[in-house]
Coordinates of C-alpha atoms and ligand atoms in Angstrom, one line a residue:
M1 CA 3.8 -24.9 56.3
D2 CA 4.2 -24.5 52.5
G3 CA 3.8 -21.0 51.3
A4 CA 4.1 -19.3 54.6
L5 CA 5.7 -15.9 54.5
T6 CA 9.1 -16.0 56.2
G7 CA 9.0 -12.4 57.2
N8 CA 12.6 -12.0 56.0
T9 CA 11.7 -10.0 52.9
T10 CA 12.4 -6.5 51.9
P11 CA 9.5 -4.4 50.5
G12 CA 8.5 -5.5 47.1
E13 CA 9.9 -9.0 47.5
V14 CA 7.9 -12.0 48.4
E15 CA 9.9 -14.9 49.8
Y16 CA 8.1 -18.1 50.7
G17 CA 9.5 -20.6 53.3
P18 CA 8.7 -22.3 56.5
T19 CA 7.6 -20.0 59.3
V20 CA 9.6 -20.6 62.5
R21 CA 6.9 -21.5 65.0
H22 CA 7.2 -22.0 68.7
D23 CA 3.5 -22.9 69.3
W24 CA 3.5 -26.5 68.0
S25 CA 0.9 -28.7 69.6
R26 CA 1.5 -32.3 70.5
D27 CA -1.3 -33.3 68.1
E28 CA 0.4 -31.5 65.2
I29 CA 3.7 -33.2 66.0
A30 CA 2.0 -36.6 66.3
A31 CA 0.4 -36.1 62.9
L32 CA 3.8 -35.4 61.4
F33 CA 5.2 -38.6 62.9
A34 CA 2.2 -40.6 61.6
A35 CA 2.5 -39.4 58.0
P36 CA 3.5 -41.9 55.3
F37 CA 7.3 -42.2 55.4
N38 CA 7.8 -40.8 51.9
D39 CA 5.6 -37.8 52.5
L40 CA 7.4 -37.0 55.8
L41 CA 10.8 -37.2 54.2
Y42 CA 9.7 -35.1 51.3
Q43 CA 8.4 -32.4 53.6
A44 CA 11.5 -32.5 55.8
Q45 CA 13.9 -32.3 52.8
S46 CA 11.9 -29.4 51.4
V47 CA 12.1 -27.5 54.6
H48 CA 15.8 -28.4 54.9
R49 CA 16.6 -26.9 51.5
Q50 CA 15.1 -23.6 52.4
Y51 CA 17.8 -23.0 55.0
F52 CA 20.7 -25.3 54.3
D53 CA 22.8 -26.7 51.5
P54 CA 21.5 -30.3 51.5
N55 CA 24.9 -31.7 50.6
E56 CA 26.8 -30.2 53.5
V57 CA 27.2 -31.7 56.9
Q58 CA 28.9 -30.0 59.8
I59 CA 31.4 -32.2 61.7
S60 CA 32.1 -32.0 65.4
T61 CA 34.6 -34.0 67.4
L62 CA 34.0 -35.1 71.0
L63 CA 36.5 -35.5 73.8
S64 CA 35.8 -36.7 77.3
I65 CA 37.8 -34.2 79.4
K66 CA 36.7 -35.8 82.7
T67 CA 35.6 -39.4 82.5
G68 CA 33.5 -41.5 84.8
G69 CA 32.7 -41.5 88.5
C70 CA 29.6 -39.4 88.0
P71 CA 27.2 -39.3 91.0
E72 CA 24.0 -39.1 88.9
D73 CA 21.8 -42.1 88.0
C74 CA 21.0 -41.5 84.3
G75 CA 19.9 -45.0 83.2
Y76 CA 21.6 -44.9 79.9
C77 CA 25.0 -43.7 81.0
P78 CA 28.2 -45.7 81.2
Q79 CA 29.8 -42.9 83.3
A80 CA 27.5 -43.2 86.3
A81 CA 29.6 -44.4 89.2
R82 CA 26.8 -46.6 90.5
Y83 CA 26.7 -48.9 87.4
D84 CA 29.4 -51.4 86.8
T85 CA 30.3 -50.6 83.2
G86 CA 34.1 -50.9 83.2
V87 CA 34.6 -47.2 82.7
E88 CA 37.3 -46.0 85.2
A89 CA 36.9 -42.7 86.9
E90 CA 39.6 -40.2 85.7
K91 CA 40.6 -36.7 86.8
L92 CA 40.0 -33.6 84.7
M93 CA 42.5 -33.6 81.8
S94 CA 45.2 -30.9 81.6
V95 CA 44.7 -28.0 79.3
D96 CA 47.7 -28.9 77.2
A97 CA 46.4 -32.4 76.6
V98 CA 43.0 -31.2 75.6
V99 CA 44.5 -28.6 73.2
A100 CA 46.6 -31.3 71.5
E101 CA 43.5 -33.4 70.9
A102 CA 41.7 -30.4 69.5
A103 CA 44.5 -29.7 67.1
R104 CA 44.3 -33.3 65.9
A105 CA 40.6 -33.0 65.4
K106 CA 41.0 -29.8 63.4
T107 CA 43.6 -31.5 61.2
A108 CA 41.1 -34.4 60.6
G109 CA 38.5 -31.8 59.4
A110 CA 36.3 -31.0 62.4
S111 CA 35.0 -27.5 62.7
R112 CA 33.7 -27.8 66.3
F113 CA 35.3 -29.4 69.3
C114 CA 33.0 -30.6 72.1
M115 CA 34.4 -31.2 75.5
G116 CA 32.3 -33.4 77.9
A117 CA 32.7 -33.9 81.7
A118 CA 31.0 -36.5 83.8
W119 CA 29.8 -34.1 86.4
R120 CA 26.5 -33.4 88.0
N121 CA 27.6 -29.7 87.9
P122 CA 31.0 -28.1 87.7
K123 CA 32.7 -26.5 90.7
D124 CA 33.8 -23.0 90.3
H125 CA 37.5 -23.9 90.5
D126 CA 37.0 -26.6 87.8
L127 CA 35.6 -23.8 85.6
D128 CA 39.0 -22.0 85.7
K129 CA 40.6 -24.8 83.8
V130 CA 37.6 -25.3 81.5
C131 CA 37.6 -21.6 80.6
D132 CA 41.3 -21.9 79.7
M133 CA 40.5 -24.9 77.5
V134 CA 37.8 -22.9 75.7
R135 CA 40.1 -20.0 75.1
E136 CA 42.9 -22.1 73.8
V137 CA 40.7 -24.4 71.6
R138 CA 39.1 -21.3 70.1
N139 CA 42.5 -19.9 69.3
L140 CA 43.1 -22.9 67.1
G141 CA 40.2 -21.6 65.0
L142 CA 37.7 -24.2 66.2
E143 CA 34.2 -23.6 67.5
T144 CA 33.9 -24.7 71.1
C145 CA 31.2 -26.6 72.9
V146 CA 31.2 -28.0 76.4
T147 CA 28.8 -30.2 78.3
L148 CA 29.4 -30.1 82.1
G149 CA 26.1 -30.8 83.7
M150 CA 23.9 -28.2 85.5
L151 CA 25.1 -24.6 85.5
R152 CA 24.4 -21.7 87.8
D153 CA 23.9 -18.3 86.1
H154 CA 27.3 -16.9 87.1
Q155 CA 29.0 -20.1 85.7
A156 CA 27.2 -19.7 82.4
Q157 CA 28.4 -16.1 82.3
R158 CA 32.0 -17.1 83.0
L159 CA 31.9 -19.6 80.1
S160 CA 30.4 -16.9 77.9
D161 CA 33.2 -14.5 78.9
A162 CA 35.8 -17.1 77.9
G163 CA 34.2 -17.1 74.4
L164 CA 32.3 -20.4 74.6
D165 CA 30.3 -20.9 71.4
Y166 CA 27.8 -23.7 72.5
Y167 CA 26.7 -25.4 75.7
N168 CA 25.3 -28.9 75.3
H169 CA 22.6 -29.9 77.9
N170 CA 20.0 -32.4 76.7
L171 CA 16.4 -32.7 77.9
D172 CA 16.9 -36.4 77.0
T173 CA 13.2 -37.4 76.8
A174 CA 9.6 -36.3 77.3
P175 CA 8.8 -34.9 80.8
E176 CA 6.4 -37.8 81.5
F177 CA 9.0 -40.5 80.7
Y178 CA 11.9 -38.6 82.3
G179 CA 11.4 -40.1 85.8
D180 CA 11.8 -43.6 84.4
I181 CA 15.3 -42.7 83.4
I182 CA 16.8 -40.2 85.9
S183 CA 15.9 -39.5 89.5
T184 CA 18.9 -37.4 90.7
R185 CA 17.9 -34.2 88.9
T186 CA 14.6 -32.9 87.6
Y187 CA 13.4 -31.8 84.2
Q188 CA 13.0 -28.3 85.6
D189 CA 16.7 -28.3 86.7
R190 CA 17.5 -29.0 83.0
L191 CA 15.2 -26.2 81.8
D192 CA 16.8 -23.8 84.3
T193 CA 20.3 -24.6 83.1
L194 CA 19.2 -24.0 79.5
G195 CA 17.8 -20.6 80.6
H196 CA 21.1 -19.6 82.2
V197 CA 23.0 -20.6 79.0
R198 CA 20.6 -18.6 76.8
D199 CA 20.7 -15.6 79.1
A200 CA 24.5 -15.6 79.0
G201 CA 24.4 -15.4 75.2
I202 CA 25.8 -18.8 74.5
N203 CA 24.3 -20.9 71.7
V204 CA 22.2 -23.8 73.0
C205 CA 22.8 -27.4 72.0
C206 CA 19.9 -29.4 73.3
G207 CA 18.3 -32.7 72.2
G208 CA 17.7 -36.1 73.5
I209 CA 17.9 -39.9 73.2
V210 CA 15.5 -42.2 71.5
G211 CA 15.3 -46.0 71.9
M212 CA 15.2 -46.0 75.7
G213 CA 11.8 -47.8 75.7
E214 CA 9.8 -44.6 75.3
S215 CA 6.6 -44.6 73.3
R216 CA 6.1 -42.6 70.1
A217 CA 3.9 -40.2 72.1
E218 CA 7.0 -39.7 74.3
R219 CA 9.2 -39.0 71.4
V220 CA 6.6 -36.5 70.3
G221 CA 6.8 -35.1 73.9
L222 CA 10.5 -34.6 73.6
L223 CA 10.4 -32.7 70.3
H224 CA 7.4 -30.7 71.6
Q225 CA 9.5 -29.5 74.5
L226 CA 12.4 -28.5 72.2
A227 CA 10.2 -26.8 69.6
T228 CA 8.3 -24.8 72.1
L229 CA 11.3 -23.3 73.9
P230 CA 11.3 -19.5 73.7
D231 CA 14.2 -19.9 71.1
H232 CA 14.9 -23.1 69.4
P233 CA 18.3 -24.6 70.3
E234 CA 20.8 -23.7 67.6
S235 CA 21.9 -27.3 67.6
V236 CA 19.6 -30.4 68.3
P237 CA 21.5 -33.7 68.9
I238 CA 19.3 -36.7 68.3
N239 CA 21.0 -39.7 69.9
M240 CA 20.1 -43.3 69.4
L241 CA 20.6 -45.1 72.7
V242 CA 24.0 -46.8 72.9
R243 CA 23.3 -49.8 75.0
V244 CA 26.1 -50.3 77.5
A245 CA 26.5 -53.4 79.6
G246 CA 26.0 -52.7 83.2
T247 CA 23.5 -49.8 82.7
P248 CA 19.8 -50.3 83.4
L249 CA 19.1 -49.8 79.7
A250 CA 21.6 -52.4 78.6
S251 CA 19.0 -54.8 77.2
E252 CA 16.5 -52.4 75.8
D253 CA 14.8 -53.5 72.6
D254 CA 16.0 -52.2 69.2
L255 CA 14.1 -49.2 68.0
D256 CA 12.9 -49.5 64.4
P257 CA 15.5 -47.5 62.4
F258 CA 12.7 -45.9 60.4
E259 CA 11.3 -44.5 63.6
F260 CA 14.7 -42.9 64.3
V261 CA 14.7 -41.4 60.8
R262 CA 11.2 -40.1 61.5
T263 CA 12.4 -38.4 64.7
I264 CA 15.1 -36.6 62.7
A265 CA 12.6 -35.6 60.0
V266 CA 10.1 -34.2 62.5
A267 CA 12.9 -32.3 64.3
R268 CA 13.9 -30.8 61.0
I269 CA 10.4 -29.6 60.2
L270 CA 9.7 -28.2 63.7
M271 CA 13.0 -26.4 64.0
P272 CA 13.9 -25.4 60.5
H273 CA 16.9 -23.1 61.4
S274 CA 18.6 -25.5 63.8
M275 CA 21.4 -27.8 63.0
V276 CA 20.0 -31.3 63.6
R277 CA 22.8 -33.7 64.7
L278 CA 22.7 -37.4 63.9
S279 CA 24.5 -38.0 67.2
A280 CA 25.3 -41.2 69.2
G281 CA 24.4 -44.6 67.8
R282 CA 26.0 -44.4 64.3
E283 CA 28.4 -47.2 65.1
T284 CA 25.6 -49.8 64.9
M285 CA 23.6 -48.0 62.3
D286 CA 23.6 -49.1 58.7
D287 CA 25.0 -46.6 56.1
A288 CA 21.7 -46.6 54.3
V289 CA 19.9 -45.5 57.5
Q290 CA 22.4 -42.8 58.0
A291 CA 21.8 -41.7 54.4
L292 CA 18.1 -41.5 55.1
C293 CA 18.9 -39.4 58.2
F294 CA 20.7 -36.9 56.0
L295 CA 17.8 -36.9 53.6
A296 CA 15.5 -36.3 56.5
G297 CA 17.5 -33.1 57.3
A298 CA 20.3 -34.2 59.7
N299 CA 23.2 -31.9 58.9
S300 CA 25.8 -32.6 61.6
I301 CA 27.6 -35.6 63.0
F302 CA 30.2 -36.5 65.6
Y303 CA 33.4 -37.5 63.8
G304 CA 36.2 -39.6 65.2
E305 CA 36.7 -43.1 66.6
K306 CA 35.1 -42.3 70.0
L307 CA 32.1 -40.5 71.3
L308 CA 32.8 -39.9 75.1
T309 CA 33.5 -43.5 76.1
T310 CA 31.8 -45.6 73.4
P311 CA 32.9 -46.3 69.8
N312 CA 31.9 -44.2 66.8
P313 CA 32.6 -45.1 63.1
G314 CA 36.2 -44.4 62.1
A315 CA 37.1 -41.3 60.2
S316 CA 37.9 -43.2 57.0
H317 CA 34.6 -45.0 57.1
D318 CA 32.8 -41.6 57.4
Q319 CA 34.9 -40.1 54.7
K320 CA 33.9 -42.9 52.3
L321 CA 30.3 -42.5 53.2
F322 CA 30.5 -38.8 52.5
D323 CA 32.1 -39.5 49.2
R324 CA 29.5 -42.1 48.3
L325 CA 26.7 -39.6 49.0
G326 CA 28.5 -36.5 47.5
I327 CA 28.4 -34.8 50.9
S328 CA 31.1 -32.3 51.9
A329 CA 32.0 -31.0 55.3
M330 CA 30.7 -27.6 56.3
D331 CA 33.3 -25.0 57.1
Ligands
SAM1 N1 27.3 -35.0 82.7 C1 26.8 -34.0 81.8 C2 25.3 -34.1 81.6 O1 24.8 -35.1 81.8 O2 24.7 -33.1 81.3 C3 27.5 -34.0 80.4 C4 27.8 -35.3 79.7 S1 26.5 -36.4 79.3 C5 27.4 -37.9 78.9 C6 25.9 -35.8 77.8 C7 24.7 -36.5 77.1 O3 25.2 -37.6 76.5 C8 23.6 -36.9 78.0 O4 22.7 -35.9 78.3 C9 22.9 -37.9 77.0 O5 21.9 -37.3 76.3 C10 24.1 -38.4 76.2 N2 24.4 -39.8 76.4 C11 25.0 -40.4 77.5 N3 25.1 -41.7 77.4 C12 24.4 -42.0 76.3 C13 24.2 -43.3 75.7 N4 24.5 -44.5 76.2 N5 23.5 -43.3 74.5 C14 23.1 -42.1 73.9 N6 23.4 -40.9 74.4 C15 24.0 -40.9 75.6
DTB2 C1 25.1 -35.6 72.9 O1 23.9 -35.3 72.7 N1 25.6 -36.7 72.6 C2 27.0 -36.8 72.9 C3 27.3 -35.3 73.4 N2 26.0 -34.7 73.3 C4 28.0 -35.0 74.6 C5 27.4 -37.8 73.9 C6 27.0 -39.2 73.5 C7 27.6 -40.1 74.5 C8 27.4 -41.6 74.2 C9 27.9 -42.5 75.2 C10 29.4 -42.4 75.5 O2 30.2 -42.4 74.5 O3 29.8 -42.4 76.7
SF4_3 FE1 26.6 -38.2 84.8 FE2 26.0 -36.9 82.6 FE3 26.3 -39.6 82.6 FE4 24.2 -38.4 83.8 S1 24.7 -38.4 81.6 S2 25.4 -40.1 84.6 S3 25.1 -36.6 84.6 S4 27.9 -38.1 83.0

């Protein structure tokens, strides 16, 4: 990678930096994963510095606008109706209540507000309300992101017309492990939704979950899928499984935290322009591991006491961590 021409030069100038590639092979990605930890982090941090300020982290706040009662069977998810997790099904929130939460998030320092709904897919009449939420949250001066499940092409277009900045839809894992986790929708369904989002001109937020019992080769498979998409997702959330009692993955073994850091580092190297989000799982993650994730090129987090239904570190804890590391929030 080192020394590759970026192609962003004007005549007479030579600028060196990582080439953005879409043709990564699984073997190449496996070799990155297998590198000595220090070599991998050095490479990831070097790539990171070519595109980003290494001391800035973007902060997003999540809100569950429609909680629980989901018909899908995602094995990790506390919101699936079929698992007894204690999450009560609720109706879609009102636009005013969502806007009030967004205003609070902005005051607390978030630059993006992400709204999640426990749907297999939205109905057209639900989208009327979600589009109003997007317009009003945007008027507060926040970037908007929604995650609503599978989308049809006209639905992606409606969200785009409402001014939506990002759509989150994760591939979750490698295609060959996917069937162990979810049976109610296919990998191809997910790729189709991502295509509709891209075609509608909305930025793509797409990543996955690690620590679900997948092998390293399957973590390689997830990142291979993401890095060989026709365009890399603008935002790549890497979630550590939050084990929730009542879900099939409740008693999954711990993943070695260094393996999580490696996953972040490899994502950074493969997708140098993308924001890589240290996403779910920080509540049980040591501060030192989080610091290693930032060193590995993570430059976005979810901020605020709650993710969708599970806890996240408190804002004051994160503020202290940022101060200890000399990190500031990206505008
Ligand atoms: N229902 C929509 C869907 O599945 O696309 C949107 C909401 S869903 C909760 C969004 C994402 O959250 C999932 O794709 C998954 O990657 C992540 N997620 C859900 N439960 C999780 C858990 N227990 N640990 C880590 N990530 C989780
Ligand atoms: C993403 O990749 N992670 C976020 C967001 N996108 C929507 C969700 C994490 C959910 C963790 C489990 C919960 O709080 O319910
Ligand atoms: Fe439903 Fe989304 Fe949870 Fe799957 S991840 S059960 S689709 S809310």
